[in-house]
XYZ file of C-alpha atoms in Angstrom:
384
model
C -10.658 4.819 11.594
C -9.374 5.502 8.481
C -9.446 2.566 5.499
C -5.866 1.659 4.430
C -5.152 0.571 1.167
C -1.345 -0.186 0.893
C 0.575 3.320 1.981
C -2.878 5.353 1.312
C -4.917 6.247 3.881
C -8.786 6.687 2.783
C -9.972 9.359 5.139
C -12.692 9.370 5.013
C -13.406 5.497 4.098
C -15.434 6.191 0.792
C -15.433 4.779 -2.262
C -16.370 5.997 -5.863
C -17.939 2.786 -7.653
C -16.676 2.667 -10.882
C -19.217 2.780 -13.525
C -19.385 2.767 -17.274
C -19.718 5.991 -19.114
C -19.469 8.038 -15.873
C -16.278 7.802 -13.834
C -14.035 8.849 -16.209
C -11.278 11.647 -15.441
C -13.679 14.842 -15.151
C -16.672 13.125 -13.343
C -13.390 12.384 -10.795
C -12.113 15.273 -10.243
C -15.605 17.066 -9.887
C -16.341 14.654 -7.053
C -12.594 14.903 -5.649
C -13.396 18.502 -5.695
C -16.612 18.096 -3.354
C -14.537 15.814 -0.416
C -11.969 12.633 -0.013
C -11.828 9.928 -0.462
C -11.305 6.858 -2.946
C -12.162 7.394 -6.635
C -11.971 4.812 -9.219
C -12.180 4.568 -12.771
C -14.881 2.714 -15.304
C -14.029 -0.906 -15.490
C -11.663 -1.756 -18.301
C -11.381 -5.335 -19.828
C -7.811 -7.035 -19.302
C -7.797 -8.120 -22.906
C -8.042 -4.864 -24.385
C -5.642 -3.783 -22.012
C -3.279 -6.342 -23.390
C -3.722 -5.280 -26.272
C -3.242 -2.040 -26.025
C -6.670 -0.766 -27.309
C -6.558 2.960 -27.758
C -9.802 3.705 -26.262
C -8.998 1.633 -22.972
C -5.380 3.492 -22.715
C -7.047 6.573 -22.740
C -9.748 5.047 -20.092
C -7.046 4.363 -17.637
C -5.636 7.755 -17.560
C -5.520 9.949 -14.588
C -5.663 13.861 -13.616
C -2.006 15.194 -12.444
C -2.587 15.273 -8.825
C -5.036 12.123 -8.966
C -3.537 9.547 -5.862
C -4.494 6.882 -5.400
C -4.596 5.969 -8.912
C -7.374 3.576 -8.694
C -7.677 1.533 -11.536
C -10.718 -1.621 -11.798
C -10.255 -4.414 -14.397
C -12.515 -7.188 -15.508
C -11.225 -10.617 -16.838
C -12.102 -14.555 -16.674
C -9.140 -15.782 -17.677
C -6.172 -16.065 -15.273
C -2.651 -15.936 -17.811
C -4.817 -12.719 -19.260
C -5.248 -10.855 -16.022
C -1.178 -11.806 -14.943
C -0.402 -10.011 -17.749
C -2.323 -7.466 -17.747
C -1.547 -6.766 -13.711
C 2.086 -7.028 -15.272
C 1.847 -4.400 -17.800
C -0.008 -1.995 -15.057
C 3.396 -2.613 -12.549
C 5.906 -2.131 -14.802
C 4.601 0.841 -16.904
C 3.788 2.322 -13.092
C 0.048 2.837 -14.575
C -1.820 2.720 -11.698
C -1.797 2.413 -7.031
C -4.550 0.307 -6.623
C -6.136 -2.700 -9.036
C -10.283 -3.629 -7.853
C -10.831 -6.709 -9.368
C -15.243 -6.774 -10.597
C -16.996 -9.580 -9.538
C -20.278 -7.829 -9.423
C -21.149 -6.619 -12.851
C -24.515 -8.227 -13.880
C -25.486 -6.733 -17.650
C -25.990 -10.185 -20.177
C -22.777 -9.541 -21.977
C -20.630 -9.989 -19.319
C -22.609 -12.557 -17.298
C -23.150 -14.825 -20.385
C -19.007 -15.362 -21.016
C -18.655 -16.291 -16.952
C -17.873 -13.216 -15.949
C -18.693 -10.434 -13.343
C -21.197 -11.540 -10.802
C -21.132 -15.077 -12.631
C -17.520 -15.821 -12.180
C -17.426 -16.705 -8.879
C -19.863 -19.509 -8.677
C -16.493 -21.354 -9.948
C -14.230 -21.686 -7.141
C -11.455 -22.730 -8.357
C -11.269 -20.284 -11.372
C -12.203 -17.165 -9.468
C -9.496 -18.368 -6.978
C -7.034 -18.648 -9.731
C -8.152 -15.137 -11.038
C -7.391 -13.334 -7.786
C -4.293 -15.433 -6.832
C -2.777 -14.630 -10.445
C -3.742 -10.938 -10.137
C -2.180 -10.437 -6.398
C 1.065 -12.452 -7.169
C 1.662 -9.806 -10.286
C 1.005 -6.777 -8.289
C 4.434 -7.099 -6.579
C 2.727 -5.474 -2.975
C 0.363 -2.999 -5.514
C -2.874 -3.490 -3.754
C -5.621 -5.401 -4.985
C -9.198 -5.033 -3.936
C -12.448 -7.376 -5.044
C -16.232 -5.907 -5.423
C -18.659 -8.670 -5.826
C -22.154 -9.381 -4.839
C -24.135 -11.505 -2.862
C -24.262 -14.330 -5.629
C -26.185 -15.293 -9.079
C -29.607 -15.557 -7.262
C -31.122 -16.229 -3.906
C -30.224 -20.406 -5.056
C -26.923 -19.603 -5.960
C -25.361 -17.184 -2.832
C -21.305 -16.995 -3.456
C -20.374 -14.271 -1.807
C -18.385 -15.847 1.860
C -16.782 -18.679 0.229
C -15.506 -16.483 -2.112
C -14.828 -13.381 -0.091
C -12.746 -16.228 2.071
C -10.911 -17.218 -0.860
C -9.932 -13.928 -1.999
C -8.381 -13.053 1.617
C -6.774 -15.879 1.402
C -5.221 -14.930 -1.672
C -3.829 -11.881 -0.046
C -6.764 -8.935 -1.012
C -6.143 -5.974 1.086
C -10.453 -5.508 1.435
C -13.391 -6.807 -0.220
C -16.366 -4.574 -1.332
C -20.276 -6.636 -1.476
C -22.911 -4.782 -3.603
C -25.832 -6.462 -1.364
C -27.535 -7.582 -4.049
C -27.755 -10.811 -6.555
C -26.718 -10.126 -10.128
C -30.848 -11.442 -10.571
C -31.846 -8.495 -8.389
C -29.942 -6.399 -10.831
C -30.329 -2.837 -9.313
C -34.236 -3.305 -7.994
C -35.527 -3.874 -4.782
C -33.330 -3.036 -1.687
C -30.057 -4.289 -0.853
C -29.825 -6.485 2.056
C -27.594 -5.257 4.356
C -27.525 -7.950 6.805
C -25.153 -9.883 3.633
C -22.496 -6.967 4.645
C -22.712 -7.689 8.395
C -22.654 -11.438 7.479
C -19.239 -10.802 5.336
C -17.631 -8.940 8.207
C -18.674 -11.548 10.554
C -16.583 -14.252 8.202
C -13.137 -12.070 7.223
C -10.451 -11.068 9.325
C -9.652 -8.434 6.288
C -11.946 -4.814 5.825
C -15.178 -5.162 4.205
C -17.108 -1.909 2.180
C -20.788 -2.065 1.690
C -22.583 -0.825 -1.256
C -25.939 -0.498 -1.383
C -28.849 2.339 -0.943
C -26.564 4.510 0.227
C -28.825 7.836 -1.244
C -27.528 9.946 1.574
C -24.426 10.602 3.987
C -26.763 9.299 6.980
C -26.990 6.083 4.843
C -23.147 5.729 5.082
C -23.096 5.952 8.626
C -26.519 3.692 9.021
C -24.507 0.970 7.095
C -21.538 1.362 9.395
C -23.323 0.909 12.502
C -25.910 -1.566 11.851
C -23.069 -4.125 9.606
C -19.868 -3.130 11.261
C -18.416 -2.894 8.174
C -15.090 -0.532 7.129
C -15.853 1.844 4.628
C -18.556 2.266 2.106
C -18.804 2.472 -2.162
C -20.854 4.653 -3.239
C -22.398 3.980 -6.882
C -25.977 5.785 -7.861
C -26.274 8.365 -5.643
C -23.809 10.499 -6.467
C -25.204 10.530 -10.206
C -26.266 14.101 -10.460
C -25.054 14.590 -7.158
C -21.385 15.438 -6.806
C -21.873 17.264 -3.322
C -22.738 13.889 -2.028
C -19.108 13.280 -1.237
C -18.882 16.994 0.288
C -22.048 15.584 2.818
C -20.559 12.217 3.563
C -17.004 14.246 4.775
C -19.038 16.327 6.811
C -21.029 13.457 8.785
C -17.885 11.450 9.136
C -15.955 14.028 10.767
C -18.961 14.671 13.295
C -19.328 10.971 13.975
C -15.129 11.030 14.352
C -15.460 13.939 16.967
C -18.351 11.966 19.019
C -16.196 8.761 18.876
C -13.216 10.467 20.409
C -15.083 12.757 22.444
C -18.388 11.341 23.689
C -18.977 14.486 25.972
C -18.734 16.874 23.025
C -22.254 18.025 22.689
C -21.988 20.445 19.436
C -24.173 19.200 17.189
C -23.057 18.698 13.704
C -23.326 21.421 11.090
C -26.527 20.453 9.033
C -25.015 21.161 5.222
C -27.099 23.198 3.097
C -28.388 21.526 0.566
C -27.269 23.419 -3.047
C -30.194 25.146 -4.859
C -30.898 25.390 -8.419
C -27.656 28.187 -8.794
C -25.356 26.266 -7.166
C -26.327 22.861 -9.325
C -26.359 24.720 -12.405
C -22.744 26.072 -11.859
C -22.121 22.358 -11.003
C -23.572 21.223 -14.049
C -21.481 23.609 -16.379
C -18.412 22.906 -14.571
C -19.223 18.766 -14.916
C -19.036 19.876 -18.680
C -16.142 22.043 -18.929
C -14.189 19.646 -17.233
C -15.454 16.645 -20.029
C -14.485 19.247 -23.276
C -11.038 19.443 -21.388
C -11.026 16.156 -21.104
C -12.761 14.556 -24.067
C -10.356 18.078 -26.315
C -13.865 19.555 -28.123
C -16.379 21.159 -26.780
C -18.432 19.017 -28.924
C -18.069 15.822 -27.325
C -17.635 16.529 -23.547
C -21.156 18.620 -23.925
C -22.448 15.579 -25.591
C -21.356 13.404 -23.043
C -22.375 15.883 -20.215
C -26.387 15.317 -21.847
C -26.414 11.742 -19.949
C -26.065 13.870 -17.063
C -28.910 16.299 -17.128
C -31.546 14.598 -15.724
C -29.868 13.483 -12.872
C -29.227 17.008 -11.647
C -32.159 18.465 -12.454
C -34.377 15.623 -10.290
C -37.350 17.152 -8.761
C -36.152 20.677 -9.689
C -38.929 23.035 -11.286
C -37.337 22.729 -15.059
C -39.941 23.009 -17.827
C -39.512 20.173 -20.267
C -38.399 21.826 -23.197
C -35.766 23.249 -21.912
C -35.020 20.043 -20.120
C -34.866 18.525 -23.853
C -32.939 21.428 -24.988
C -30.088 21.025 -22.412
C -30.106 17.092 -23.412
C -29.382 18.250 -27.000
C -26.602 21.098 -26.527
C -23.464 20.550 -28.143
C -21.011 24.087 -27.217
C -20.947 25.104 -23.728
C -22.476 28.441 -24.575
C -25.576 27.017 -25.549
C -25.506 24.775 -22.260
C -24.500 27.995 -20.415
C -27.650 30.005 -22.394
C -29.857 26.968 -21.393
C -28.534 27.049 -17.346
C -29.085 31.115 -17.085
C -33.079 30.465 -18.003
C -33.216 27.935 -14.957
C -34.798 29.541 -11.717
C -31.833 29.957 -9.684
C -33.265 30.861 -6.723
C -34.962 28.154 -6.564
C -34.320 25.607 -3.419
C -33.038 21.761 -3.799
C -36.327 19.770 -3.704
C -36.013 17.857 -0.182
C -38.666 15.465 -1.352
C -36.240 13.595 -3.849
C -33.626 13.420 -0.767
C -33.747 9.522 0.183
C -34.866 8.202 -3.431
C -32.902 5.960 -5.798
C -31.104 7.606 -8.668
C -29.648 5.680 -11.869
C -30.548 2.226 -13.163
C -33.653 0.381 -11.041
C -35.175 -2.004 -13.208
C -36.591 -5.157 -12.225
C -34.980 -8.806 -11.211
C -34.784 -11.019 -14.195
C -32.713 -14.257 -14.883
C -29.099 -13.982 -14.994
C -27.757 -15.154 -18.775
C -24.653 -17.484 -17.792
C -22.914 -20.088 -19.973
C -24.142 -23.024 -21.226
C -24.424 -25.598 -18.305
C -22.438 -23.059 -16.145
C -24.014 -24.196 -12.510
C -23.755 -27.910 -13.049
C -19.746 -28.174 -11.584
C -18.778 -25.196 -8.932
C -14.801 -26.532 -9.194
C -14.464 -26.692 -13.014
C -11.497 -24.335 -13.440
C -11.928 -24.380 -17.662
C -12.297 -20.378 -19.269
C -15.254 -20.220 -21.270
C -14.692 -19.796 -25.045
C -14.884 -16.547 -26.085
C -14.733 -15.047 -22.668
C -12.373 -12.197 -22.579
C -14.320 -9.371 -24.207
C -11.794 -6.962 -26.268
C -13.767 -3.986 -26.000
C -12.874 -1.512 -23.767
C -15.006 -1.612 -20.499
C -18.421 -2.917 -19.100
């Protein structure tokens, strides 16, 4: 059934993760272009919001016909994050604030935030309480994960707490912030949170494919999904997660209907090359100079080209254009005939790393209800 977040429907129930550097306005609109759903911005820091930090007002700015606006914000301390869902009400900035709970780089983790913060009850209870009461009804969603480590699990007491502070769904990334992004995500933590809450729950995790999405869904139960990594490089991903979810919608209300589902073609080398120069067109109109939305687009190159036959040097070359005619000379010398590389299909894109220990405040674990902000918590740059 479709996911409802206030007066929006999310039809299908899929979620663009936010992350840093990526989900900005074009990267958006590239994947709204492929199919529905839920797309939300990098994380921004309530501080700089505050503030009024230029780069963070132009972070938290949206295409024309973007709805929902979906808007994510990180903060530890409760009196920042009222006023900061204040200033997003009455300046009508944004439909939807995600709180993060489940960020897990040092910087973050260190100042008790992210996947830190809620090891302290009471704080990440004032956090989300503070938030909902200043969204007047806007509707206010939390991603977390699992906990700090496998001694230090957080996420049901505080998935609990956050219903019970009015969220309208909760997203787990099935991982510990000590897992970081290696190993596999345990999805039985998802089926465990929908067990617990009366409220929807979105799983995150290893979802490489659309049949992931709809493996999650059956084997946890759970409402919707968020989909992080594997779209990087892979826009169409949203485009093959429509398609399966309106076959499984026609066998759910139709159990006789026996047409199979249309198997999507997967896009060869042509078709992700014209991806890849629109993914930078849409940055230089975005970022105003050709310049610096083909420099940002070089991030990106690797990603699309996975497992495609792309010499290296001209792999290198596209990594250093900086004018969309040179990334458009580059593209042309690409084999375009060539098919998508089905061996790749099923493999983790992005960040994989390994687990390491989580960097938290000094003596951070030894009282769960201390409800004190950490000195020097709220970070005033501009995201994660």
């Amino acid at each position: 059934m479709p996911l409802q977040l206030g007066s929006f429907a999310v039809d299908p129930p899929v979620v663009l993760a936010p992350m840093a550097g990526i989900t900005n306005v074009a990267f958006r609109q590239l994947c709204r272009e492929q199919g529905a759903g839920l797309y939300v911005c990098e994380m921004i820091t309530t501080r700089a919001l505050v503030e009024r930090n230029p780069k963070t007002m132009s972070m938290i700015k949206f295409g024309v016909d973007e709805r929902p606006r979906s808007l994510q914000l990180y903060g530890v301390d409760p009196a920042t994050i009222r006023k900061a869902v204040e200033m997003i009400v009455e300046q009508d900035l944004a439909d939807h604030i995600d709180m993060n709970f489940g960020c897990s780089v040092p910087k973050v983790t260190r100042r008790g935030g992210g996947s830190a913060l809620p090891w302290k009850r009471r704080l990440f209870g004032s956090i989300v309480s503070s938030a909902v009461d200043a969204a007047q009804g806007l509707p206010v969603t939390v991603k977390m994960r699992i906990g700090i480590d496998d001694d230090h699990h957080t996420y049901i007491d505080a998935a609990r707490t956050a219903q019970d502070a009015g969220v309208a769904w909760v997203a787990l990334h099935a991982r510990t912030a000590a897992q970081r992004y290696s190993g596999q995500a345990d999805w039985a933590a998802i089926a465990a949170l929908k067990e617990a809450l009366d409220i929807p729950v979105l799983g995150n995790g290893d979802i490489w494919e659309a049949t992931d999405a709809l493996r999650m869904m059956a084997e946890t139960g759970c409402d919707g999904v968020v989909i992080g990594r594997g779209c990087l490089g892979r826009p169409w991903l949203f485009a093959d997660l429509a398609a399966a979810f309106a076959a499984a919608e026609r066998t759910r209300t139709d159990p006789t209907d026996a047409t199979p589902a249309a198997e999507r073609t997967l896009p060869g080398l042509g078709e992700v090359a014209a991806l890849m120069y629109r993914h930078a067109e849409l940055l230089t109109q975005w970022l105003g100079t050709e310049r610096e939305g083909v420099t940002d687009f070089r991030k990106h190159v690797a990603w699309y080209l996975k497992g495609f036959p792309a010499g290296g040097e001209l792999r290198r070359q596209m990594a250093m254009a900086s004018s969309l005619a040179e990334l458009s000379d580059l593209l042309a010398q690409l084999d375009h005939a060539a098919p998508f590389p089905r061996e790749v299909l099923g493999q983790p894109r992005g960040r994989t790393g390994t687990p390491g220990r989580v960097v938290l405040p000094d003596r951070w674990l030894n009282d769960r209800d201390a409800d004190e902000v950490p000195e020097g918590a709220e970070l005033d740059d501009s995201g994660g």
